[in-house]
Short mmCIF file of C-alpha atoms in Angstrom, two decimals:
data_model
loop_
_atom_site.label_atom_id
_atom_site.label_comp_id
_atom_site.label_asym_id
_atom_site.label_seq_id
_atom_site.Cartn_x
_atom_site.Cartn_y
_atom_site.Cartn_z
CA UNK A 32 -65.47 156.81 71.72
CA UNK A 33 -61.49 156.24 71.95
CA UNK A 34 -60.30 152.98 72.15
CA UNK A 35 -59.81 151.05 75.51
CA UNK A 36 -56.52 149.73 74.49
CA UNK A 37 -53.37 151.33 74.66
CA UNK A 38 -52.01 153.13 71.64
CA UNK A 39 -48.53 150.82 71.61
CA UNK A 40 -51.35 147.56 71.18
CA UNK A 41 -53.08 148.62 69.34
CA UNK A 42 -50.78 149.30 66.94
CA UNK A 43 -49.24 146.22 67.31
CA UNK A 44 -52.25 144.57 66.92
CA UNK A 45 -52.90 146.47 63.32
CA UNK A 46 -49.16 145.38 62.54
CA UNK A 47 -49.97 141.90 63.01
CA UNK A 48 -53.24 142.23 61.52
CA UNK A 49 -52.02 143.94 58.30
CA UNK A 50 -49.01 141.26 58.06
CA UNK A 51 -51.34 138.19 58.37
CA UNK A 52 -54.24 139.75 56.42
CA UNK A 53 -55.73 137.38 54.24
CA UNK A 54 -59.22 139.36 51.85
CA UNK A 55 -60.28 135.17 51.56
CA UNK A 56 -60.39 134.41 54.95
CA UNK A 57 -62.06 138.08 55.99
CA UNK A 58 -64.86 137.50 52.42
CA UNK A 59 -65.28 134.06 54.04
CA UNK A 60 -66.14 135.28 57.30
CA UNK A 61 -67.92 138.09 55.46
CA UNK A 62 -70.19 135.63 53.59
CA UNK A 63 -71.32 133.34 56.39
CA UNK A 64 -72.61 136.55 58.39
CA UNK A 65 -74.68 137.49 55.04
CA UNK A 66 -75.97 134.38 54.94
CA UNK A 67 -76.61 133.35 58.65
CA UNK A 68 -78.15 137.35 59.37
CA UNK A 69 -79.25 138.43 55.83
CA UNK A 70 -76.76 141.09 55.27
CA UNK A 71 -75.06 142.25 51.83
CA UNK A 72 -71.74 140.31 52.16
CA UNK A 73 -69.68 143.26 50.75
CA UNK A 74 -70.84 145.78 53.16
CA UNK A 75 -70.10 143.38 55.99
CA UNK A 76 -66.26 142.85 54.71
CA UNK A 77 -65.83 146.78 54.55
CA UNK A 78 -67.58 146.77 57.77
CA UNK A 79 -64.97 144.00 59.59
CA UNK A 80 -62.18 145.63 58.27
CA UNK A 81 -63.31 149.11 59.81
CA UNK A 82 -63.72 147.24 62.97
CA UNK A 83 -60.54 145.22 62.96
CA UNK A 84 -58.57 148.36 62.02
CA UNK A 85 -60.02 151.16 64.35
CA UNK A 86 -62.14 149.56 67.41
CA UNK A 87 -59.79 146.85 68.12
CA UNK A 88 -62.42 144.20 66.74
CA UNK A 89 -61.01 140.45 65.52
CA UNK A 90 -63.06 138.94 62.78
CA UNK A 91 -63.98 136.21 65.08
CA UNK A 92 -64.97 138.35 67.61
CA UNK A 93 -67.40 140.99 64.85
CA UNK A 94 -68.65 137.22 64.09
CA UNK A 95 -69.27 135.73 67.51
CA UNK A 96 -70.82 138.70 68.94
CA UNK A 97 -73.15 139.46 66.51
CA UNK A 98 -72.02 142.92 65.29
CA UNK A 99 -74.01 142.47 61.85
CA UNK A 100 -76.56 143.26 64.50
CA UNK A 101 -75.72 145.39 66.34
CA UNK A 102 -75.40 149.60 66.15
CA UNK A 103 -72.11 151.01 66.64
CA UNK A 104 -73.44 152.41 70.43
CA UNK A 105 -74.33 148.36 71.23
CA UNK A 106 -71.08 147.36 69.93
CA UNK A 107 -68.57 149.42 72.19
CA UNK A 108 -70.60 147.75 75.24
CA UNK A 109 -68.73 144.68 73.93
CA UNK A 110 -65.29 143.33 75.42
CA UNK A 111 -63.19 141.94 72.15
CA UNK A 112 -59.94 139.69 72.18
CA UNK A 113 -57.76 142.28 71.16
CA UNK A 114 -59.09 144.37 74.63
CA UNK A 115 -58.69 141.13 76.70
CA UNK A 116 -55.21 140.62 75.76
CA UNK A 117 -53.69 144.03 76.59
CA UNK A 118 -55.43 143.60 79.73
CA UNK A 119 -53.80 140.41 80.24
CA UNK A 120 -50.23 141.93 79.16
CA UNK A 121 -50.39 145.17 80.46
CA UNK A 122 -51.46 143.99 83.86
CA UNK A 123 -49.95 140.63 84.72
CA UNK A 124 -46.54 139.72 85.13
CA UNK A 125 -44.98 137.99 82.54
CA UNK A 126 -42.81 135.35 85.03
CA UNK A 127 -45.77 135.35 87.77
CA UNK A 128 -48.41 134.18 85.09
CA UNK A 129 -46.36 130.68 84.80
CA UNK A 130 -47.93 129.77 88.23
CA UNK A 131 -51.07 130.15 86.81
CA UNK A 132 -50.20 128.26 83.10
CA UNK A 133 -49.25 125.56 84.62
CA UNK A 134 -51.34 123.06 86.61
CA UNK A 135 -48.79 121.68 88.89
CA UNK A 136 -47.43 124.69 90.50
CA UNK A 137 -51.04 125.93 90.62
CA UNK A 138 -52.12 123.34 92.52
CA UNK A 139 -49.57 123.75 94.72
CA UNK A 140 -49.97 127.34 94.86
CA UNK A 141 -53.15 127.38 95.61
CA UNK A 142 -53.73 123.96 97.59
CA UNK A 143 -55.83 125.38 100.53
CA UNK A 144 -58.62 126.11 97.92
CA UNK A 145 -58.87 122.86 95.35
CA UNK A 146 -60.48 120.98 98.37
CA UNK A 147 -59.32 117.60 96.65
CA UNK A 148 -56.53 114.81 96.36
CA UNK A 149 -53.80 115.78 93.68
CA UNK A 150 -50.24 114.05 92.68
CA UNK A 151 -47.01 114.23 90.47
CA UNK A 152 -46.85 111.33 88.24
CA UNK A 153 -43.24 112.02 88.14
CA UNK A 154 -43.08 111.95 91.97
CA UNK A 155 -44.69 108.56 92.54
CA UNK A 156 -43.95 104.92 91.63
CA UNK A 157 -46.79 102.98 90.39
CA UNK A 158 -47.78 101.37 93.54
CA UNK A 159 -48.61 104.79 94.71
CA UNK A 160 -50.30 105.42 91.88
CA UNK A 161 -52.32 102.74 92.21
CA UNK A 162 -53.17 103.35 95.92
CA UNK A 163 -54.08 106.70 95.23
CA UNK A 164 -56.47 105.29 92.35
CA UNK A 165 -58.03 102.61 93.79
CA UNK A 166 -59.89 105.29 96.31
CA UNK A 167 -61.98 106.47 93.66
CA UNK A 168 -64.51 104.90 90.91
CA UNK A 169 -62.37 107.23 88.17
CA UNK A 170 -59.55 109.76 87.98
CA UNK A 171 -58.68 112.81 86.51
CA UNK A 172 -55.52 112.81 84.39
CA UNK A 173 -54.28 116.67 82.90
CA UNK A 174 -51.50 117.69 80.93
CA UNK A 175 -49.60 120.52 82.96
CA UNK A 176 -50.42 123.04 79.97
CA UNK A 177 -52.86 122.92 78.13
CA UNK A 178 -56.02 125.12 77.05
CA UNK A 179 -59.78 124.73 76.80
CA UNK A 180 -59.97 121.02 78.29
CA UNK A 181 -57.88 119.79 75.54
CA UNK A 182 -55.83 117.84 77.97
CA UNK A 183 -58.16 116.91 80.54
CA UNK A 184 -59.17 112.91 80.31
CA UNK A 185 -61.09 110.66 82.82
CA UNK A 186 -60.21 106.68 83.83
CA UNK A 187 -62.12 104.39 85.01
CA UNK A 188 -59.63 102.78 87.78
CA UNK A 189 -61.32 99.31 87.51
CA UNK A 190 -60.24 99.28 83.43
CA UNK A 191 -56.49 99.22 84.82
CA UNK A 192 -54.89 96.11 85.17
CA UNK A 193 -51.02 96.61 84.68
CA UNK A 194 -50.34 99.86 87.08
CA UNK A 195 -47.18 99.94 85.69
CA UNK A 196 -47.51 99.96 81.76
CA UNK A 197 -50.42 102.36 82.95
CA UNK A 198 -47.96 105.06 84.70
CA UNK A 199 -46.10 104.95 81.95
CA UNK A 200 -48.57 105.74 79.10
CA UNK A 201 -49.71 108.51 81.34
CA UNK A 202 -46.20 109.92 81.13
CA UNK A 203 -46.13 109.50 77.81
CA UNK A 204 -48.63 111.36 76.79
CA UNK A 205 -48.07 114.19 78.97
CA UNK A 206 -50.77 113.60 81.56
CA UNK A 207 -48.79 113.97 84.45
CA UNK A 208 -51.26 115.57 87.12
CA UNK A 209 -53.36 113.15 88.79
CA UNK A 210 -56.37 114.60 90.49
CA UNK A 211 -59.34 113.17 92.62
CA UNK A 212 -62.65 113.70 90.25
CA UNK A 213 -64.81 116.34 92.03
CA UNK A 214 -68.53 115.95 93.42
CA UNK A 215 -70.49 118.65 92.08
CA UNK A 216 -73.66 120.23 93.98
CA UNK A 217 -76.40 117.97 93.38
CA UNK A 218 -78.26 121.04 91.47
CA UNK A 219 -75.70 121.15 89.25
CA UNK A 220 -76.23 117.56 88.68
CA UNK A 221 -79.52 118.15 87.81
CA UNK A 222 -78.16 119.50 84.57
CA UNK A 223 -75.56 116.87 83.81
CA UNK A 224 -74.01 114.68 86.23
CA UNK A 225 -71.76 113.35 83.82
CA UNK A 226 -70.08 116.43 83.40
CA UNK A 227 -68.71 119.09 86.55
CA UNK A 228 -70.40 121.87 85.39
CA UNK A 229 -67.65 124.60 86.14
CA UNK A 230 -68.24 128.84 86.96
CA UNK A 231 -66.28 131.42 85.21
CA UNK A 232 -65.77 134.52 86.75
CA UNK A 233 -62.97 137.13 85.73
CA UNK A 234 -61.71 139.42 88.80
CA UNK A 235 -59.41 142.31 89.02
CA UNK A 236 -57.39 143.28 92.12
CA UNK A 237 -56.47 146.43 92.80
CA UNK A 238 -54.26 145.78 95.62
CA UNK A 239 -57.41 146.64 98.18
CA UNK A 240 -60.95 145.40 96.10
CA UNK A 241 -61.82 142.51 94.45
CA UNK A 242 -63.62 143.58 91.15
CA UNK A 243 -66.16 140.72 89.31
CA UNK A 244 -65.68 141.56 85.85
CA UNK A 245 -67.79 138.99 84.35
CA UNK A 246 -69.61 136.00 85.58
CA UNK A 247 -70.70 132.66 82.92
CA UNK A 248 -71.93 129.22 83.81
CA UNK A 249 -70.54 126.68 81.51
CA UNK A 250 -72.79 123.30 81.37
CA UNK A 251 -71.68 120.18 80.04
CA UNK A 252 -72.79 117.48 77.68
CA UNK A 253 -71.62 114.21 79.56
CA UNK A 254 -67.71 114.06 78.72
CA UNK A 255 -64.68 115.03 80.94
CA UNK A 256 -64.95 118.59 80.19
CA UNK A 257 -67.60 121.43 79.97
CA UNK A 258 -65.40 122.98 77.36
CA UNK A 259 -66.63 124.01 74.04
CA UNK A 260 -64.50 121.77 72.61
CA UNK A 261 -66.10 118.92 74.18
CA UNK A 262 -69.54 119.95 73.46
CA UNK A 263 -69.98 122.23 76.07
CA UNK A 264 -72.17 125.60 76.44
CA UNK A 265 -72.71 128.42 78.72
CA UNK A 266 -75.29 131.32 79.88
CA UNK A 267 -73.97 134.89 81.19
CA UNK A 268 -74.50 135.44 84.82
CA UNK A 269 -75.67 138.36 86.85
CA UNK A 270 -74.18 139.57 89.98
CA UNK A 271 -76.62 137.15 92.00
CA UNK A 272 -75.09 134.60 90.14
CA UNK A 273 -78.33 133.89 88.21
CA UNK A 274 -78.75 133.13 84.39
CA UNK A 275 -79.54 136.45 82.26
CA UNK A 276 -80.62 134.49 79.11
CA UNK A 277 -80.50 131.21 77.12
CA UNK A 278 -77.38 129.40 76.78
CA UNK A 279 -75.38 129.35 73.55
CA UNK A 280 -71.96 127.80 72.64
CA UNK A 281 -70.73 131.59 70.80
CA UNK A 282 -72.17 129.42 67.28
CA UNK A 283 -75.23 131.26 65.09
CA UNK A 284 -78.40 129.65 66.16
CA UNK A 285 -77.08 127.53 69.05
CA UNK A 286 -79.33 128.34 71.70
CA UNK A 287 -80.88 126.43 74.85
CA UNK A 288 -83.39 127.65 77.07
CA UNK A 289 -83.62 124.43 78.99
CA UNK A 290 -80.19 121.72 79.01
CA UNK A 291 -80.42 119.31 75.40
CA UNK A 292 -80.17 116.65 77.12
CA UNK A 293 -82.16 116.69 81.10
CA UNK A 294 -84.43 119.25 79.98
CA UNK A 295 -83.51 121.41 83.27
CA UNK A 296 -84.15 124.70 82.76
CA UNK A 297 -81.17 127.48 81.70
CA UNK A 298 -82.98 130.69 82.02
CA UNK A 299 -83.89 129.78 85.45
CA UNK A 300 -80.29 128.64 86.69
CA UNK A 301 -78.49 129.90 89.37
CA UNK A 302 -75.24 129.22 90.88
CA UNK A 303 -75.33 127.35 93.79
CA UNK A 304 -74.02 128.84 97.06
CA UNK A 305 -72.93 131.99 95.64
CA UNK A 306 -71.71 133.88 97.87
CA UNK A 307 -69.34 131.01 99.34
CA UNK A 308 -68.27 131.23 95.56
CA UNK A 309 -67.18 134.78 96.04
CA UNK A 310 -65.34 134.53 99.21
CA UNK A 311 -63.49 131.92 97.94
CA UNK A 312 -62.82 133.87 94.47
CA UNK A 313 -62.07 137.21 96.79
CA UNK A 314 -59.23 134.54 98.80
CA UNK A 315 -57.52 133.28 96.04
CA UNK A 316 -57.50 136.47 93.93
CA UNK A 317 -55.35 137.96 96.69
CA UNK A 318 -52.70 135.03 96.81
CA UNK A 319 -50.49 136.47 93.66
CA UNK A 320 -50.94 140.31 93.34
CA UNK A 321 -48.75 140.52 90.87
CA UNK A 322 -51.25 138.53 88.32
CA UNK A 323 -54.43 140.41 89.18
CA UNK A 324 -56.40 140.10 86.11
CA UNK A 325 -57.51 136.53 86.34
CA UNK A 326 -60.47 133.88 84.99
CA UNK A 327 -61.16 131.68 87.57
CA UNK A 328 -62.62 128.08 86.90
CA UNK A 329 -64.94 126.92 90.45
CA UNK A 330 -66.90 123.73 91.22
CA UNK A 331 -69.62 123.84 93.66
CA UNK A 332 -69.46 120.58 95.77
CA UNK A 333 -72.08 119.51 98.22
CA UNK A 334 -70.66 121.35 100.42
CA UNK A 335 -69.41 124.38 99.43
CA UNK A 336 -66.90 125.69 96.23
CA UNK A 337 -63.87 124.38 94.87
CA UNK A 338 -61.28 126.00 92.84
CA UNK A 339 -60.23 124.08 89.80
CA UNK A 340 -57.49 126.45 87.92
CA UNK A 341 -56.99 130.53 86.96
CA UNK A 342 -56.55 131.36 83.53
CA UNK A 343 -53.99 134.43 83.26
CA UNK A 344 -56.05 135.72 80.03
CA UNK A 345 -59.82 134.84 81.09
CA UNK A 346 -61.38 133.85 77.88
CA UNK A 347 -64.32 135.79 76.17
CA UNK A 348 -67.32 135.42 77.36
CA UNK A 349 -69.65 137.53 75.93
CA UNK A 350 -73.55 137.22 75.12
CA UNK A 351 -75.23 136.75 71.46
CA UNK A 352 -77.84 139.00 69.94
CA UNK A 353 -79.24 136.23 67.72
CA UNK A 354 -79.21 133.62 70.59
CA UNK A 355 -80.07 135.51 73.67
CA UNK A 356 -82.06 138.73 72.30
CA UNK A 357 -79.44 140.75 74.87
CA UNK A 358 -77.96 144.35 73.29
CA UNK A 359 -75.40 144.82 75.72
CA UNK A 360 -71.98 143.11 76.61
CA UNK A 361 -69.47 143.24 79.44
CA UNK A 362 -67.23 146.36 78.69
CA UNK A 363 -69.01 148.56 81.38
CA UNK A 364 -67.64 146.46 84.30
CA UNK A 365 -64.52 145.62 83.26
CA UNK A 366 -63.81 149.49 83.36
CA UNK A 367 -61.49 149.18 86.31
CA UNK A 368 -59.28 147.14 84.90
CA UNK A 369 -58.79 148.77 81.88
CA UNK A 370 -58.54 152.25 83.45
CA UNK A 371 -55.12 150.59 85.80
CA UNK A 372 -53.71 149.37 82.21
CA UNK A 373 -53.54 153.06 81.17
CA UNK A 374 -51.29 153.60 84.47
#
């Protein structure tokens, strides 16, 4: 099968790779695999490099999705990073994706669908800070870029006593957007109602259709964030927005059938007012043509969906042989977005 990336990056991708190659770093990788799956380490490390070289396969991504496992057939149902970002650069414009990168102009971009109270720190003084504050048990404060929830924290407005001094360690630090904390659905709740539990789903716009390319449910372990960073997890959805398998956090062995810490079943989840989830993704995927591969984070509220941001290059999310017993990935329907990168 011939790769889904173009030939210009792919080769730019083996440039990099060959410049950066380090035989440690690929053995290391080799020998965790051999011991986590009980496979001969060497044959894995001639097997990553094969991969790496000719089916656009990073070693984190031969690792994370389990291709120890799997045949060669299972593996090409697999997106990879490599894939993802040529889609991501072939497709979306490189000034147009700033809207999306940072949080500000987002918000302000796409206004009509966050369905919550935002502000500037840089716009207000710190008596409007504190009005806007004092509305809510806790706030949201977010660095204007920043990637997988690193710069997402949570105040408790009642711990504030000098609004002032308070502003200005928020600006010092970066955290400049100031956002209402969102309600979630009280199913989601039922799984954590310490964290929002937040819905991936990666679109492509053609300039007519609307495509889902993939669909994941991240859950949350009680802190500001469902990222994986903060502890977080997710399960791969199916076009009825249900659960397909066990959660896993893309780690050997993590798996969860039912949430660590409520008990509420995984394998049984399903998102919450889905179709209101794709009108609203089918709305806001129109808004910027020009970026049309997108991964959209949503919150389902009480009563109805709310968009929280788009990421320009959606993130992997792909499944796990060893955590989820599924064979096949997301390639298939992500085929019309990679056939318009060939354009």
């Amino acid at each position: 099968m011939p790769s889904d990336a173009a030939p210009k990056a792919r080769l730019k991708y083996f440039l990099e790779r060959a410049t950066a190659f380090d035989p440690s770093r690929v053995w290391s990788f080799a020998t965790q695999i051999a011991g986590e799956q009980g496979k001969w380490a060497p044959r894995t490390f001639v097997d990553m490099l094969i991969w790496a070289a000719f089916h656009d396969t990073g070693y984190i991504d031969y690792y994370e999705s389990d291709f120890a496992l799997l045949s060669r057939k299972e593996r090409k149902t697999f997106m990879t990073g490599l894939l993802q970002h040529h889609l991501a650069d072939a497709l979306n414009d490189p000034q147009d994706v700033l809207l999306f990168e940072n949080k500000i102009a987002f918000n302000r971009l796409f206004a009509r669908y966050l369905k919550r109270e935002w502000i500037d720190l840089e716009e207000v003084d710190a008596d409007r800070l504190r009005a806007f504050a004092e509305r809510y048990p806790a706030i949201i404060a977010k660095v204007p870029v920043g990637r997988e929830g690193k710069g997402v924290f949570r105040y408790v407005t009642a711990d504030v006593d000098d609004w002032v001094q308070f502003r200005a360690d928020l600006l010092e630090r970066g955290q400049r957007l100031i956002e209402e904390p969102i309600a979630q659905h009280p199913y989601l709740s039922e799984y954590c109602a310490g964290t929002v539990n937040t819905t991936r789903v990666s679109t492509f716009f053609d300039g007519e259709r609307v495509h889902v390319l993939m669909a994941a449910q991240k859950f949350g372990r009680g802190a500001v964030s469902d990222q994986f960073t903060w502890g977080g997890f997710f399960t791969m959805l199916d076009d009825e927005g249900r659960s397909v398998g066990p959660g896993h956090t893309g780690k050997h062995k993590s798996r969860y059938e039912t949430h660590p810490d409520s008990g509420t079943s995984i394998t049984d989840f399903r998102v919450p007012l889905w179709d209101e989830v794709l009108a609203l993704i089918d709305e806001a995927a129109r808004v910027v043509p020009t970026v049309p591969y997108v991964g959209w984070d949503v919150a389902v509220g009480p009563n109805g969906p709310v968009l929280i941001e788009g990421n320009w290059t959606p993130g992997l999310y792909e499944t796990r042989v060893s955590a989820t017993g599924i064979r096949t990935g997301s390639r298939a329907s992500h085929q019309p977005a990679i056939v318009a990168s060939r354009r």
